[in-house]
Amino acid sequence: MALALLGIFGNGENDLRAIGRLVFGIFALWGVSFLGFVLIYYSQGSVAFANVSQGMSPAMRFQIEENLNLHRPLLDQYQTWLFQVLRGDFSTSLMSGESVSSIIAERIPYTLILGGSAFVLLIFFSIILAFLSLWSSSLDRCIAFLGMGFVSLPTFSLGLLLILFLSVKWSVFPSSGASDIGMEDQISNRLLHLALPVMTLVISHLGIFTQFVRTTLIDALNQEFIQFGLARGLSLFYIYMHWVLKYALSPIVAYFSASFVSFMMGTYVVEGVFSYGGIGQTLINGLIFKDYPLVLAILLMSFASVLVVNFLADCLCAKLNQGRV
């Protein structure tokens, strides 16, 4: 399948570059898993506290960790986990005893819905606002001021501000959860719960994305073929939609794919702020209680998704560059 996708590039140099990135990605997956395991191994906390609300004696903590084979040396634990993963078994969660695969399968739809809808809206609004900033200098200053002002706020701070005003003070949207109890099947209720997390993600990234798209569009407008189109008497709308956007689309796609990592991490943080119940909240709980099978599975899945998104973006950019002036 990878070779079929590589056929999109159309020349040997790009093919070799894409293959090299895939090979690097495989080794990077191993490196991420090992580094993550080392950091979890030496971090504070213990899975023994996951299901115990009161304090426990050191002897009881040691006994629980010994029962879970956490007393073994680092390399022995990592080797056992790695061989299980290579066989397709992500083991079980140390906190709950459930299969890690089943936990991820249950909660990943929430993350995909939240992150996917927010990313699509972010792309749409950044392009619209970038075009608006080109039409009016006053709009340009206003968009830049508001956008960069919200970007300067940490994601969790912006989420808490939206909860304060739109949920606590004005009661427009619910403040947490994916749905109300007993209303899980109502799409309208789920959309209401989705509103604040999506707004947080979009607003926190919109300023930077809009400024990049604006800069790219200005670069496209400075090309000679734009003056040729104006000399032919073509309408500005036609030139913007068919020439400017087509020329700028390749760097825009490349930038959006490169920013996917920070956007995904922001999604995980937002899930924790709004108790949305997705992969992000699960990852945070796993880190707190050193549930390394669950944490490493989520890290590998996240890193693999980044590789896939960047590879597909490379394919799309190569296709767009074939028709770029």
Short mmCIF file of C-alpha atoms in Angstrom, two decimals:
data_model
loop_
_atom_site.label_atom_id
_atom_site.label_comp_id
_atom_site.label_asym_id
_atom_site.label_seq_id
_atom_site.Cartn_x
_atom_site.Cartn_y
_atom_site.Cartn_z
CA MET A 1 0.00 0.00 0.00
CA ALA A 2 2.85 2.35 0.81
CA LEU A 3 4.35 1.76 -2.64
CA ALA A 4 1.01 2.52 -4.25
CA LEU A 5 0.85 5.81 -2.38
CA LEU A 6 4.40 6.61 -3.41
CA GLY A 7 3.33 6.45 -7.03
CA ILE A 8 1.63 9.80 -6.51
CA PHE A 9 4.96 11.59 -6.31
CA GLY A 10 5.95 10.90 -9.86
CA ASN A 11 9.79 10.98 -9.55
CA GLY A 12 12.48 8.91 -7.93
CA GLU A 13 13.86 11.65 -5.67
CA ASN A 14 10.56 12.22 -3.91
CA ASP A 15 9.96 8.47 -3.72
CA LEU A 16 13.27 7.91 -1.93
CA ARG A 17 12.58 10.82 0.39
CA ALA A 18 9.17 9.40 1.33
CA ILE A 19 10.59 5.91 1.85
CA GLY A 20 13.33 7.37 4.02
CA ARG A 21 10.74 9.13 6.17
CA LEU A 22 8.80 5.91 6.59
CA VAL A 23 11.92 4.01 7.67
CA PHE A 24 12.86 6.83 10.04
CA GLY A 25 9.33 6.75 11.42
CA ILE A 26 9.62 3.06 12.29
CA PHE A 27 12.83 3.62 14.26
CA ALA A 28 11.35 6.76 15.80
CA LEU A 29 8.39 4.72 17.07
CA TRP A 30 10.79 2.42 18.89
CA GLY A 31 12.71 5.41 20.28
CA VAL A 32 9.53 7.08 21.51
CA SER A 33 8.41 3.89 23.24
CA PHE A 34 11.76 3.39 24.99
CA LEU A 35 12.13 7.02 26.05
CA GLY A 36 8.54 7.08 27.30
CA PHE A 37 9.10 3.89 29.29
CA VAL A 38 12.25 5.29 30.91
CA LEU A 39 10.50 8.53 31.90
CA ILE A 40 7.55 6.65 33.39
CA TYR A 41 9.84 4.21 35.21
CA TYR A 42 11.75 6.97 37.00
CA SER A 43 8.78 9.30 37.59
CA GLN A 44 7.09 9.80 40.94
CA GLY A 45 3.87 8.07 41.90
CA SER A 46 2.71 4.49 41.75
CA VAL A 47 -0.13 2.50 40.29
CA ALA A 48 -0.70 1.18 43.83
CA PHE A 49 -2.46 4.47 44.67
CA ALA A 50 -4.90 4.22 41.74
CA ASN A 51 -7.58 2.30 43.65
CA VAL A 52 -6.69 3.25 47.22
CA SER A 53 -8.21 6.46 48.54
CA GLN A 54 -6.46 6.29 51.93
CA GLY A 55 -2.76 6.13 52.67
CA MET A 56 -0.97 2.79 52.59
CA SER A 57 2.12 1.39 54.21
CA PRO A 58 5.34 0.99 52.20
CA ALA A 59 5.06 -2.78 52.64
CA MET A 60 1.59 -2.85 51.05
CA ARG A 61 2.74 -0.63 48.18
CA PHE A 62 5.72 -2.90 47.55
CA GLN A 63 3.49 -5.97 47.59
CA ILE A 64 1.10 -4.48 45.02
CA GLU A 65 3.96 -3.46 42.73
CA GLU A 66 5.56 -6.89 43.10
CA ASN A 67 2.28 -8.58 42.15
CA LEU A 68 2.26 -6.48 38.97
CA ASN A 69 5.94 -7.33 38.24
CA LEU A 70 6.92 -3.67 38.66
CA HIS A 71 9.85 -4.60 40.91
CA ARG A 72 11.80 -6.05 37.97
CA PRO A 73 14.65 -4.08 36.32
CA LEU A 74 13.78 -1.50 33.69
CA LEU A 75 15.12 -3.39 30.67
CA ASP A 76 13.38 -6.62 31.70
CA GLN A 77 10.02 -4.86 31.96
CA TYR A 78 10.54 -3.03 28.67
CA GLN A 79 11.61 -6.19 26.85
CA THR A 80 8.54 -8.06 28.05
CA TRP A 81 6.25 -5.24 26.99
CA LEU A 82 7.96 -4.79 23.60
CA PHE A 83 7.70 -8.48 22.68
CA GLN A 84 4.01 -8.42 23.59
CA VAL A 85 3.43 -5.40 21.35
CA LEU A 86 5.27 -7.03 18.46
CA ARG A 87 2.82 -9.93 18.79
CA GLY A 88 -0.07 -7.46 18.61
CA ASP A 89 -0.87 -7.57 22.33
CA PHE A 90 -0.83 -4.21 24.12
CA SER A 91 -1.29 -5.94 27.49
CA THR A 92 -3.75 -4.79 30.15
CA SER A 93 -4.12 -1.59 32.11
CA LEU A 94 -2.41 -1.71 35.50
CA MET A 95 -5.12 0.53 36.98
CA SER A 96 -8.27 -1.26 35.86
CA GLY A 97 -7.12 -4.65 34.55
CA GLU A 98 -8.98 -4.02 31.28
CA SER A 99 -7.44 -4.66 27.90
CA VAL A 100 -5.55 -1.59 26.69
CA SER A 101 -6.89 -2.16 23.17
CA SER A 102 -10.48 -2.16 24.41
CA ILE A 103 -9.93 1.02 26.45
CA ILE A 104 -8.52 2.85 23.43
CA ALA A 105 -11.23 1.51 21.11
CA GLU A 106 -13.90 2.74 23.52
CA ARG A 107 -12.52 6.26 23.96
CA ILE A 108 -10.82 7.11 20.69
CA PRO A 109 -14.10 8.02 18.90
CA TYR A 110 -14.51 10.95 21.32
CA THR A 111 -11.03 12.21 20.50
CA LEU A 112 -11.53 11.77 16.75
CA ILE A 113 -14.82 13.67 16.83
CA LEU A 114 -13.42 16.51 18.92
CA GLY A 115 -10.05 16.83 17.18
CA GLY A 116 -11.41 16.22 13.68
CA SER A 117 -14.24 18.73 13.87
CA ALA A 118 -11.99 21.35 15.48
CA PHE A 119 -9.24 20.87 12.88
CA VAL A 120 -11.67 21.18 9.95
CA LEU A 121 -13.19 24.35 11.43
CA LEU A 122 -9.70 25.73 12.12
CA ILE A 123 -8.68 25.28 8.48
CA PHE A 124 -11.93 26.83 7.23
CA PHE A 125 -11.90 29.89 9.49
CA SER A 126 -8.16 30.55 9.07
CA ILE A 127 -8.56 30.71 5.27
CA ILE A 128 -11.68 32.89 5.50
CA LEU A 129 -10.08 35.30 7.99
CA ALA A 130 -6.88 35.45 5.93
CA PHE A 131 -8.86 36.51 2.86
CA LEU A 132 -10.78 39.09 4.92
CA SER A 133 -7.52 40.53 6.25
CA LEU A 134 -6.36 41.08 2.67
CA TRP A 135 -9.53 43.00 1.75
CA SER A 136 -9.37 45.51 4.61
CA SER A 137 -6.41 46.89 6.56
CA SER A 138 -8.60 47.67 9.58
CA LEU A 139 -9.92 44.10 9.61
CA ASP A 140 -6.34 42.89 9.25
CA ARG A 141 -5.24 44.75 12.39
CA CYS A 142 -8.29 43.63 14.35
CA ILE A 143 -7.92 39.97 13.34
CA ALA A 144 -4.20 40.01 14.12
CA PHE A 145 -4.71 41.66 17.51
CA LEU A 146 -7.49 39.32 18.67
CA GLY A 147 -5.95 36.21 17.16
CA MET A 148 -2.49 36.65 18.65
CA GLY A 149 -4.03 37.73 21.95
CA PHE A 150 -5.86 34.43 22.30
CA VAL A 151 -2.78 32.49 21.13
CA SER A 152 -0.79 33.97 24.03
CA LEU A 153 -3.15 32.29 26.50
CA PRO A 154 -2.41 28.68 27.50
CA THR A 155 -5.02 26.28 26.14
CA PHE A 156 -6.26 25.23 29.57
CA SER A 157 -6.60 28.89 30.65
CA LEU A 158 -8.69 29.69 27.60
CA GLY A 159 -10.88 26.67 28.30
CA LEU A 160 -11.44 27.76 31.89
CA LEU A 161 -12.35 31.28 30.74
CA LEU A 162 -14.92 29.91 28.30
CA ILE A 163 -16.37 27.72 31.06
CA LEU A 164 -16.55 30.74 33.39
CA PHE A 165 -18.44 32.97 30.97
CA LEU A 166 -20.38 30.63 28.65
CA SER A 167 -21.25 27.95 31.18
CA VAL A 168 -21.16 29.28 34.74
CA LYS A 169 -22.16 32.92 34.22
CA TRP A 170 -24.44 32.76 31.18
CA SER A 171 -25.36 29.02 31.09
CA VAL A 172 -25.14 28.81 27.30
CA PHE A 173 -23.21 25.53 27.03
CA PRO A 174 -22.54 22.64 29.44
CA SER A 175 -19.13 22.74 31.11
CA SER A 176 -18.03 19.09 31.06
CA GLY A 177 -18.66 15.60 29.75
CA ALA A 178 -19.57 14.32 26.29
CA SER A 179 -23.31 14.26 27.04
CA ASP A 180 -25.81 14.45 29.86
CA ILE A 181 -26.68 11.25 31.73
CA GLY A 182 -29.44 9.40 29.91
CA MET A 183 -29.10 11.57 26.77
CA GLU A 184 -26.16 9.82 25.13
CA ASP A 185 -28.17 9.06 21.97
CA GLN A 186 -29.30 12.64 21.36
CA ILE A 187 -27.08 14.31 18.76
CA SER A 188 -28.18 17.81 19.79
CA ASN A 189 -27.07 17.18 23.38
CA ARG A 190 -23.70 15.86 22.24
CA LEU A 191 -23.21 18.91 20.01
CA LEU A 192 -23.88 21.21 22.96
CA HIS A 193 -21.20 19.41 25.00
CA LEU A 194 -18.85 19.55 22.03
CA ALA A 195 -19.18 23.31 21.54
CA LEU A 196 -16.85 24.61 24.27
CA PRO A 197 -13.99 22.13 23.66
CA VAL A 198 -14.10 22.84 19.92
CA MET A 199 -14.19 26.59 20.51
CA THR A 200 -11.18 26.30 22.82
CA LEU A 201 -9.14 24.38 20.27
CA VAL A 202 -10.05 26.60 17.33
CA ILE A 203 -9.55 29.94 19.11
CA SER A 204 -6.24 28.89 20.68
CA HIS A 205 -4.70 28.12 17.25
CA LEU A 206 -6.61 30.45 14.96
CA GLY A 207 -4.30 33.48 15.28
CA ILE A 208 -1.12 31.73 14.16
CA PHE A 209 -2.83 29.73 11.42
CA THR A 210 -4.53 32.84 10.02
CA GLN A 211 -1.28 34.82 9.94
CA PHE A 212 0.52 32.02 8.11
CA VAL A 213 -2.25 31.69 5.52
CA ARG A 214 -2.29 35.47 5.11
CA THR A 215 1.47 35.57 4.50
CA THR A 216 1.22 32.74 2.00
CA LEU A 217 -1.60 34.46 0.13
CA ILE A 218 0.40 37.71 -0.04
CA ASP A 219 3.33 35.77 -1.50
CA ALA A 220 1.00 34.30 -4.12
CA LEU A 221 -0.39 37.74 -4.97
CA ASN A 222 3.14 39.00 -5.67
CA GLN A 223 3.67 36.44 -8.43
CA GLU A 224 3.85 37.69 -12.01
CA PHE A 225 1.00 35.52 -13.25
CA ILE A 226 -1.39 37.46 -10.98
CA GLN A 227 -0.57 40.67 -12.86
CA PHE A 228 -1.10 38.78 -16.10
CA GLY A 229 -4.57 37.73 -14.93
CA LEU A 230 -5.45 41.29 -13.94
CA ALA A 231 -4.25 42.55 -17.31
CA ARG A 232 -6.58 40.07 -19.01
CA GLY A 233 -9.49 41.60 -17.12
CA LEU A 234 -10.28 38.56 -14.99
CA SER A 235 -12.35 39.19 -11.88
CA LEU A 236 -10.64 39.32 -8.50
CA PHE A 237 -12.86 36.50 -7.22
CA TYR A 238 -11.77 34.23 -10.06
CA ILE A 239 -8.09 35.10 -9.53
CA TYR A 240 -8.30 34.50 -5.78
CA MET A 241 -10.17 31.19 -6.04
CA HIS A 242 -8.46 29.66 -9.08
CA TRP A 243 -4.95 31.11 -9.03
CA VAL A 244 -4.00 32.53 -5.65
CA LEU A 245 -5.53 29.76 -3.53
CA LYS A 246 -4.19 27.05 -5.85
CA TYR A 247 -0.67 28.50 -5.64
CA ALA A 248 -0.81 28.89 -1.85
CA LEU A 249 -2.48 25.56 -1.09
CA SER A 250 0.70 23.47 -1.06
CA PRO A 251 2.56 25.44 1.68
CA ILE A 252 -0.71 25.75 3.63
CA VAL A 253 -1.16 21.96 3.64
CA ALA A 254 2.50 21.50 4.63
CA TYR A 255 2.16 23.94 7.53
CA PHE A 256 -1.07 22.42 8.79
CA SER A 257 0.44 18.92 8.76
CA ALA A 258 3.56 20.16 10.56
CA SER A 259 1.35 21.75 13.22
CA PHE A 260 -0.65 18.56 13.73
CA VAL A 261 1.51 17.47 16.70
CA SER A 262 0.87 20.62 18.74
CA PHE A 263 -2.80 20.53 17.79
CA MET A 264 -3.13 16.92 18.93
CA MET A 265 -1.43 17.69 22.25
CA GLY A 266 -3.80 20.62 22.66
CA THR A 267 -6.71 18.24 22.06
CA TYR A 268 -5.50 16.00 24.88
CA VAL A 269 -5.24 18.97 27.24
CA VAL A 270 -8.71 20.23 26.32
CA GLU A 271 -10.18 16.79 26.97
CA GLY A 272 -8.76 16.92 30.47
CA VAL A 273 -10.12 20.43 31.10
CA PHE A 274 -13.64 19.54 29.97
CA SER A 275 -13.60 15.91 31.26
CA TYR A 276 -14.58 14.89 27.76
CA GLY A 277 -13.71 11.23 28.26
CA GLY A 278 -11.39 10.74 25.32
CA ILE A 279 -7.83 9.54 24.91
CA GLY A 280 -6.36 12.72 26.43
CA GLN A 281 -8.03 12.31 29.80
CA THR A 282 -7.04 8.63 29.80
CA LEU A 283 -3.43 9.57 29.06
CA ILE A 284 -3.33 12.07 31.94
CA ASN A 285 -4.68 9.50 34.41
CA GLY A 286 -2.20 6.92 33.14
CA LEU A 287 0.72 9.31 33.63
CA ILE A 288 -0.36 10.16 37.17
CA PHE A 289 -0.51 6.51 38.24
CA LYS A 290 2.38 5.22 36.04
CA ASP A 291 0.15 2.88 34.02
CA TYR A 292 2.87 2.31 31.40
CA PRO A 293 1.01 -0.18 29.13
CA LEU A 294 -1.82 2.32 28.65
CA VAL A 295 0.43 5.38 28.35
CA LEU A 296 2.83 3.80 25.86
CA ALA A 297 0.00 2.47 23.70
CA ILE A 298 -1.48 5.98 23.47
CA LEU A 299 1.94 7.50 22.73
CA LEU A 300 2.61 5.00 19.96
CA MET A 301 -0.84 5.51 18.48
CA SER A 302 -0.40 9.31 18.61
CA PHE A 303 3.04 9.20 17.03
CA ALA A 304 1.86 6.80 14.32
CA SER A 305 -1.05 9.12 13.50
CA VAL A 306 1.41 12.01 13.14
CA LEU A 307 3.51 9.95 10.72
CA VAL A 308 0.45 9.03 8.67
CA VAL A 309 -0.83 12.62 8.52
CA ASN A 310 2.57 13.96 7.45
CA PHE A 311 3.02 11.21 4.86
CA LEU A 312 -0.41 11.91 3.35
CA ALA A 313 0.38 15.63 3.41
CA ASP A 314 3.61 14.96 1.49
CA CYS A 315 1.62 13.02 -1.11
CA LEU A 316 -0.94 15.81 -1.41
CA CYS A 317 1.71 18.54 -1.62
CA ALA A 318 3.55 16.64 -4.35
CA LYS A 319 0.31 16.37 -6.29
CA LEU A 320 -0.46 20.06 -5.84
CA ASN A 321 3.07 21.09 -6.83
CA GLN A 322 2.68 19.33 -10.17
CA GLY A 323 0.16 21.96 -11.20
CA ARG A 324 1.73 24.86 -9.36
CA VAL A 325 2.80 27.77 -11.50
#
